[in-house]
Amino acid sequence: MDATGVAVVTGASRGIGRAVALELAARGFDVVATMRETTAGAGLAEEAAATGGTLRVEPLDVTRPETITMPSGLRVLVNNAGLERDNLPLEETPLEWWRDIFEVNVFGLVEVTRRAIPALRGSGGGVVCNVSSSSILAPVPFYATYRASKAAVSAISESLRAELGPQGIRVVEIMPGPIDTDMLRHSQASRITPGTEVYQPLAEHMNANKTNSVASLVYPVADAAGLIVDAIVADDGPMRYGCDPLSTGMLEAWRSSSDEEFMTGMLKSLGG
Ligand SMILES: NC(=O)c1ccc[n+]([C@@H]2O[C@H](COP(=O)([O-])OP(=O)(O)OC[C@H]3O[C@@H](n4cnc5c(N)ncnc54)[C@H](OP(=O)(O)O)[C@@H]3O)[C@@H](O)[C@H]2O)c1
């Protein structure tokens, strides 16, 4: 697609959303960078203008439908806003945490998308870009809550791809690996500490893995944003993309293996 018309990004206050908003503006889109607290967007319009881009900041909380409005001329929606909580064995994870995460990562995304579809249709088509996670490809212990929410995003993306394709609206799913943002830094810094003793060896393995393996693969957010916008404008591209070396490699391995081969390899890498 040509980089023209309006692009809306959710969760653009920081991290991947902020970087994608700036990259979309630099490429020529008229960007609406949405966020819960617009004070977090101070300076963002000026930063975009420095690369010749146009960007405005608007309030939008994906869990508060009254804040969700879509501009006319909408060509691109990036569903980026996301939440992760501390990771625990499923039996120790309060149901309330599941509800919090699904409220943002799934129901919020659904409500924003429901409202964007008529606007995209009104513009003659466009792109819905959903940010899930490469973690859904791997049987990562203690991440069931987050991974389940992102697997829901993935399934939603598949159904939407079929529903919206005939209307000229392309659906793209981005499955990031470790991108250098607050979310990843928090995840890397926090230790998995199950209360139930039987989980402790696996938790120790996972904690060591964060320090030893993941840390060396963390990818700069601006580079990830470049790959995400490449995927958005690639008319003939596939539905799923990584946006860093780890996720791109995982996606390639997943595409070229059987389910069982892939799962066995992943379990081995987790020490299983
Ligand atoms: N970084 C990674 O390694 C990684 C890997 C896989 C997937 N992802 C996914 O990539 C996306 C962006 O993550 P990130 O790493 O940039 O995380 P981040 O730095 O923690 O930023 C999260 C963004 O989501 C926003 N948000 C949270 N709840 C919201 C709500 N109710 N309404 C609107 N915005 C809300 C936050 O806004 P506030 O500033 O107001 O809190 C913030 O802008 C997420 O969907 C995440 O799950 C990230």
CSV table of C-alpha atoms and ligand atoms in Angstrom, one decimal:
chain,number,residue,atom,x,y,z
A,1,MET,CA,0.0,0.0,0.0
A,2,ASP,CA,1.0,3.6,-0.4
A,3,ALA,CA,2.0,5.3,2.8
A,4,THR,CA,-0.9,7.7,2.7
A,5,GLY,CA,-4.0,8.3,4.9
A,6,VAL,CA,-4.5,8.0,8.6
A,7,ALA,CA,-2.8,5.4,10.8
A,8,VAL,CA,-4.0,4.8,14.4
A,9,VAL,CA,-1.7,3.1,16.9
A,10,THR,CA,-2.9,2.0,20.4
A,11,GLY,CA,-0.5,2.0,23.3
A,12,ALA,CA,1.8,4.6,21.7
A,13,SER,CA,3.0,6.2,24.9
A,14,ARG,CA,6.1,4.1,25.0
A,15,GLY,CA,7.8,0.9,23.7
A,16,ILE,CA,6.8,-0.7,20.4
A,17,GLY,CA,3.7,1.5,20.0
A,18,ARG,CA,5.6,4.7,20.2
A,19,ALA,CA,8.4,3.5,17.8
A,20,VAL,CA,5.8,2.2,15.3
A,21,ALA,CA,3.9,5.5,15.5
A,22,LEU,CA,7.1,7.5,14.7
A,23,GLU,CA,8.0,5.0,11.9
A,24,LEU,CA,4.6,5.3,10.3
A,25,ALA,CA,4.8,9.1,10.4
A,26,ALA,CA,8.4,9.0,8.9
A,27,ARG,CA,7.1,6.9,6.0
A,28,GLY,CA,4.3,9.3,5.2
A,29,PHE,CA,1.1,8.3,7.1
A,30,ASP,CA,-0.9,10.8,9.0
A,31,VAL,CA,-0.5,9.2,12.5
A,32,VAL,CA,-2.8,9.3,15.4
A,33,ALA,CA,-0.7,8.1,18.4
A,34,THR,CA,-3.3,7.0,21.0
A,35,MET,CA,-2.5,6.5,24.7
A,36,ARG,CA,-4.2,6.4,28.1
A,37,GLU,CA,-2.4,9.5,29.4
A,38,THR,CA,-1.7,12.0,26.7
A,39,THR,CA,0.9,13.7,28.8
A,40,ALA,CA,3.1,10.7,27.9
A,41,GLY,CA,3.0,11.9,24.3
A,42,ALA,CA,4.6,15.3,25.0
A,43,GLY,CA,7.2,15.9,22.3
A,44,LEU,CA,6.0,13.1,20.1
A,45,ALA,CA,4.6,15.3,17.4
A,46,GLU,CA,7.8,17.3,17.3
A,47,GLU,CA,9.8,14.2,17.1
A,48,ALA,CA,7.8,13.0,14.1
A,49,ALA,CA,8.0,16.5,12.5
A,50,ALA,CA,11.8,16.2,12.7
A,51,THR,CA,11.6,13.4,10.1
A,52,GLY,CA,9.0,15.3,8.0
A,53,GLY,CA,6.1,13.3,9.5
A,54,THR,CA,2.7,14.3,10.8
A,55,LEU,CA,1.5,12.9,14.1
A,56,ARG,CA,-1.1,13.9,16.7
A,57,VAL,CA,-1.7,12.5,20.1
A,58,GLU,CA,-5.2,11.4,21.2
A,59,PRO,CA,-6.5,9.7,24.4
A,60,LEU,CA,-7.6,6.1,24.1
A,61,ASP,CA,-7.9,3.4,26.7
A,62,VAL,CA,-8.7,0.1,25.1
A,63,THR,CA,-10.7,-1.0,28.2
A,64,ARG,CA,-12.9,2.1,28.1
A,65,PRO,CA,-15.1,2.0,25.0
A,66,GLU,CA,-16.2,5.7,25.5
A,67,THR,CA,-12.6,6.7,24.7
A,68,ILE,CA,-12.5,4.8,21.4
A,69,THR,CA,-13.2,6.9,18.3
A,70,MET,CA,-11.8,6.3,14.8
A,71,PRO,CA,-10.9,9.2,12.5
A,72,SER,CA,-12.2,9.3,8.9
A,73,GLY,CA,-9.6,8.5,6.3
A,74,LEU,CA,-8.4,5.5,8.4
A,75,ARG,CA,-6.1,3.2,6.4
A,76,VAL,CA,-4.1,1.5,9.1
A,77,LEU,CA,-4.9,0.3,12.7
A,78,VAL,CA,-2.1,-1.0,14.8
A,79,ASN,CA,-3.5,-2.9,17.8
A,80,ASN,CA,-0.3,-2.7,20.0
A,81,ALA,CA,-1.5,-1.9,23.5
A,82,GLY,CA,-0.7,-4.9,25.8
A,83,LEU,CA,-0.3,-6.0,29.3
A,84,GLU,CA,1.8,-8.7,31.0
A,85,ARG,CA,1.9,-9.6,34.7
A,86,ASP,CA,4.3,-11.6,36.8
A,87,ASN,CA,4.6,-15.2,35.7
A,88,LEU,CA,3.5,-18.0,37.9
A,89,PRO,CA,2.4,-21.7,37.6
A,90,LEU,CA,-1.2,-21.8,36.4
A,91,GLU,CA,-2.4,-23.2,39.7
A,92,GLU,CA,-1.0,-20.2,41.5
A,93,THR,CA,-2.2,-17.5,39.1
A,94,PRO,CA,-5.3,-15.7,40.4
A,95,LEU,CA,-8.2,-15.7,38.0
A,96,GLU,CA,-8.3,-11.9,38.5
A,97,TRP,CA,-4.9,-11.7,36.6
A,98,TRP,CA,-6.4,-13.6,33.7
A,99,ARG,CA,-9.3,-11.2,33.6
A,100,ASP,CA,-6.9,-8.1,33.7
A,101,ILE,CA,-4.8,-9.4,30.9
A,102,PHE,CA,-7.7,-10.5,28.7
A,103,GLU,CA,-9.4,-7.2,29.3
A,104,VAL,CA,-6.5,-5.3,27.6
A,105,ASN,CA,-4.9,-7.9,25.2
A,106,VAL,CA,-8.1,-9.5,23.9
A,107,PHE,CA,-11.4,-7.6,24.7
A,108,GLY,CA,-9.7,-4.2,24.3
A,109,LEU,CA,-8.3,-5.2,20.9
A,110,VAL,CA,-11.7,-6.6,19.8
A,111,GLU,CA,-13.6,-3.4,20.7
A,112,VAL,CA,-11.0,-1.1,19.0
A,113,THR,CA,-11.1,-3.3,15.9
A,114,ARG,CA,-15.0,-3.5,15.8
A,115,ARG,CA,-15.0,0.3,15.7
A,116,ALA,CA,-12.2,0.6,13.1
A,117,ILE,CA,-13.6,-1.8,10.5
A,118,PRO,CA,-16.4,0.6,9.2
A,119,ALA,CA,-13.8,3.4,9.0
A,120,LEU,CA,-11.3,1.3,7.1
A,121,ARG,CA,-14.1,0.1,4.7
A,122,GLY,CA,-15.1,3.8,4.3
A,123,SER,CA,-11.6,4.6,3.2
A,124,GLY,CA,-11.7,1.8,0.5
A,125,GLY,CA,-9.7,-0.6,2.5
A,126,GLY,CA,-6.5,-0.8,4.5
A,127,VAL,CA,-4.6,-2.8,7.1
A,128,VAL,CA,-5.3,-4.1,10.6
A,129,CYS,CA,-2.0,-5.0,12.3
A,130,ASN,CA,-2.3,-7.1,15.5
A,131,VAL,CA,0.6,-7.5,17.8
A,132,SER,CA,0.7,-10.9,19.4
A,133,SER,CA,3.9,-12.6,20.6
A,134,SER,CA,6.3,-15.3,19.3
A,135,SER,CA,5.9,-16.9,22.8
A,136,ILE,CA,2.7,-18.5,21.5
A,137,LEU,CA,4.9,-20.8,19.3
A,138,ALA,CA,6.7,-22.3,22.3
A,139,PRO,CA,5.4,-24.2,25.3
A,140,VAL,CA,6.8,-21.7,27.8
A,141,PRO,CA,6.0,-22.7,31.4
A,142,PHE,CA,4.5,-20.1,33.7
A,143,TYR,CA,3.4,-17.9,30.8
A,144,ALA,CA,0.0,-19.5,30.2
A,145,THR,CA,-2.0,-16.3,31.0
A,146,TYR,CA,-0.1,-14.0,28.7
A,147,ARG,CA,0.4,-16.6,26.0
A,148,ALA,CA,-3.3,-17.6,26.0
A,149,SER,CA,-4.3,-13.9,25.5
A,150,LYS,CA,-1.9,-13.6,22.5
A,151,ALA,CA,-3.1,-17.0,21.1
A,152,ALA,CA,-6.6,-15.5,21.2
A,153,VAL,CA,-5.2,-12.5,19.2
A,154,SER,CA,-3.7,-14.9,16.7
A,155,ALA,CA,-7.0,-16.8,16.2
A,156,ILE,CA,-8.9,-13.5,16.0
A,157,SER,CA,-6.4,-12.4,13.3
A,158,GLU,CA,-7.0,-15.5,11.2
A,159,SER,CA,-10.8,-15.1,11.3
A,160,LEU,CA,-10.5,-11.4,10.5
A,161,ARG,CA,-8.1,-12.1,7.6
A,162,ALA,CA,-10.9,-14.2,6.0
A,163,GLU,CA,-13.7,-11.8,6.9
A,164,LEU,CA,-12.0,-8.6,5.9
A,165,GLY,CA,-9.9,-9.7,2.8
A,166,PRO,CA,-12.9,-9.5,0.5
A,167,GLN,CA,-13.4,-5.9,1.7
A,168,GLY,CA,-9.8,-4.9,0.8
A,169,ILE,CA,-8.7,-4.9,4.4
A,170,ARG,CA,-5.6,-6.9,5.0
A,171,VAL,CA,-4.8,-8.4,8.4
A,172,VAL,CA,-1.2,-8.8,9.6
A,173,GLU,CA,-0.1,-10.4,12.8
A,174,ILE,CA,3.3,-9.4,14.3
A,175,MET,CA,4.8,-11.9,16.7
A,176,PRO,CA,7.6,-10.1,18.5
A,177,GLY,CA,10.5,-11.8,20.3
A,178,PRO,CA,12.5,-9.9,22.9
A,179,ILE,CA,12.3,-6.2,22.0
A,180,ASP,CA,14.0,-3.6,24.2
A,181,THR,CA,11.0,-2.0,26.0
A,182,ASP,CA,9.7,-1.6,29.6
A,183,MET,CA,7.7,-4.8,29.3
A,184,LEU,CA,10.8,-6.8,28.4
A,185,ARG,CA,13.0,-5.1,30.9
A,186,HIS,CA,10.5,-5.8,33.7
A,187,SER,CA,10.1,-9.4,32.6
A,188,GLN,CA,13.9,-9.9,32.5
A,189,ALA,CA,14.4,-8.3,35.9
A,190,SER,CA,11.7,-10.2,37.7
A,191,ARG,CA,12.3,-13.7,39.0
A,192,ILE,CA,9.8,-16.5,38.7
A,193,THR,CA,9.1,-17.5,42.3
A,194,PRO,CA,6.5,-20.3,42.6
A,195,GLY,CA,5.1,-20.9,46.1
A,196,THR,CA,4.8,-24.6,45.5
A,197,GLU,CA,8.1,-26.4,45.8
A,198,VAL,CA,7.6,-28.9,43.0
A,199,TYR,CA,7.8,-26.0,40.4
A,200,GLN,CA,11.1,-24.6,41.7
A,201,PRO,CA,13.6,-26.5,39.5
A,202,LEU,CA,11.7,-25.5,36.4
A,203,ALA,CA,11.5,-21.9,37.6
A,204,GLU,CA,15.2,-21.9,38.2
A,205,HIS,CA,15.8,-23.1,34.7
A,206,MET,CA,13.6,-20.4,33.3
A,207,ASN,CA,15.2,-17.7,35.4
A,208,ALA,CA,18.7,-18.8,34.2
A,209,ASN,CA,17.4,-18.9,30.6
A,210,LYS,CA,16.3,-15.3,30.8
A,211,THR,CA,19.7,-14.2,31.9
A,212,ASN,CA,21.8,-16.5,29.7
A,213,SER,CA,19.9,-16.9,26.4
A,214,VAL,CA,17.2,-14.2,26.1
A,215,ALA,CA,19.5,-11.3,27.2
A,216,SER,CA,21.8,-11.7,24.2
A,217,LEU,CA,18.9,-11.7,21.8
A,218,VAL,CA,17.2,-8.4,22.8
A,219,TYR,CA,16.5,-6.3,19.7
A,220,PRO,CA,16.3,-2.5,19.4
A,221,VAL,CA,12.8,-1.2,19.4
A,222,ALA,CA,13.3,1.2,16.4
A,223,ASP,CA,14.6,-1.6,14.3
A,224,ALA,CA,11.6,-3.8,15.2
A,225,ALA,CA,9.3,-0.9,14.3
A,226,GLY,CA,11.0,-0.7,10.9
A,227,LEU,CA,10.2,-4.3,10.2
A,228,ILE,CA,6.6,-3.9,11.5
A,229,VAL,CA,5.9,-1.1,9.1
A,230,ASP,CA,7.5,-3.1,6.3
A,231,ALA,CA,5.0,-5.8,7.0
A,232,ILE,CA,2.1,-3.3,7.1
A,233,VAL,CA,2.9,-1.9,3.6
A,234,ALA,CA,3.7,-5.3,2.0
A,235,ASP,CA,0.5,-5.9,0.0
A,236,ASP,CA,1.4,-9.4,-1.0
A,237,GLY,CA,3.0,-10.5,2.2
A,238,PRO,CA,2.0,-13.4,4.5
A,239,MET,CA,-0.2,-12.9,7.6
A,240,ARG,CA,2.4,-13.6,10.2
A,241,TYR,CA,5.7,-11.8,10.8
A,242,GLY,CA,8.5,-11.7,13.3
A,243,CYS,CA,10.2,-8.4,13.9
A,244,ASP,CA,13.6,-9.4,15.3
A,245,PRO,CA,16.0,-12.3,14.7
A,246,LEU,CA,14.6,-14.6,17.4
A,247,SER,CA,11.0,-14.3,16.4
A,248,THR,CA,11.8,-14.5,12.6
A,249,GLY,CA,13.9,-17.6,13.2
A,250,MET,CA,11.1,-19.2,15.4
A,251,LEU,CA,8.5,-18.5,12.8
A,252,GLU,CA,10.7,-20.0,10.0
A,253,ALA,CA,11.3,-23.2,12.2
A,254,TRP,CA,7.6,-23.4,13.0
A,255,ARG,CA,6.7,-23.2,9.3
A,256,SER,CA,9.2,-25.8,8.2
A,257,SER,CA,8.5,-28.5,10.9
A,258,SER,CA,5.5,-30.7,11.9
A,259,ASP,CA,3.7,-29.7,15.1
A,260,GLU,CA,5.3,-32.6,17.0
A,261,GLU,CA,8.8,-32.0,15.7
A,262,PHE,CA,8.5,-28.3,16.6
A,263,MET,CA,7.1,-29.0,20.1
A,264,THR,CA,9.7,-31.6,20.9
A,265,GLY,CA,12.5,-29.3,19.9
A,266,MET,CA,11.0,-26.5,22.0
A,267,LEU,CA,10.5,-28.8,25.0
A,268,LYS,CA,14.2,-29.9,24.7
A,269,SER,CA,15.3,-26.3,24.6
A,270,LEU,CA,13.4,-25.8,27.9
A,271,GLY,CA,15.2,-28.7,29.4
A,272,GLY,CA,12.2,-31.0,29.1
B,1,LIG,N1,8.7,-6.1,24.2
B,1,LIG,C1,8.6,-7.4,23.9
B,1,LIG,O1,9.6,-8.1,24.0
B,1,LIG,C2,7.3,-8.0,23.4
B,1,LIG,C3,7.4,-9.3,23.0
B,1,LIG,C4,6.2,-9.9,22.5
B,1,LIG,C5,5.0,-9.2,22.4
B,1,LIG,N2,5.0,-7.8,22.8
B,1,LIG,C6,3.8,-7.1,22.7
B,1,LIG,O2,4.1,-5.9,22.0
B,1,LIG,C7,3.1,-4.9,22.5
B,1,LIG,C8,3.8,-3.6,23.0
B,1,LIG,O3,4.6,-4.0,24.1
B,1,LIG,P1,5.8,-3.2,24.6
B,1,LIG,O4,6.9,-4.1,24.8
B,1,LIG,O5,6.0,-1.9,23.9
B,1,LIG,O6,5.2,-2.9,26.1
B,1,LIG,P2,5.3,-1.6,27.1
B,1,LIG,O7,6.6,-0.9,26.9
B,1,LIG,O8,4.9,-2.2,28.4
B,1,LIG,O9,4.1,-0.7,26.5
B,1,LIG,C9,2.8,-1.2,26.6
B,1,LIG,C10,1.9,-0.2,26.0
B,1,LIG,O10,0.5,-0.6,26.1
B,1,LIG,C11,-0.2,0.4,26.7
B,1,LIG,N3,-1.4,0.0,27.4
B,1,LIG,C12,-1.5,-0.9,28.5
B,1,LIG,N4,-2.8,-0.9,28.8
B,1,LIG,C13,-3.5,-0.1,28.0
B,1,LIG,C14,-4.9,0.2,27.9
B,1,LIG,N5,-5.8,-0.2,28.7
B,1,LIG,N6,-5.2,1.1,26.9
B,1,LIG,C15,-4.3,1.6,26.1
B,1,LIG,N7,-3.0,1.3,26.2
B,1,LIG,C16,-2.6,0.5,27.1
B,1,LIG,C17,0.8,1.1,27.7
B,1,LIG,O11,0.3,2.4,28.1
B,1,LIG,P3,0.7,3.1,29.5
B,1,LIG,O12,2.0,3.8,29.2
B,1,LIG,O13,-0.4,4.0,29.7
B,1,LIG,O14,0.8,2.0,30.5
B,1,LIG,C18,2.0,1.2,26.8
B,1,LIG,O15,1.9,2.2,25.8
B,1,LIG,C19,2.2,-5.5,23.5
B,1,LIG,O16,1.0,-6.0,23.0
B,1,LIG,C20,3.1,-6.7,24.0
B,1,LIG,O17,2.4,-7.8,24.5
B,1,LIG,C21,6.2,-7.2,23.3
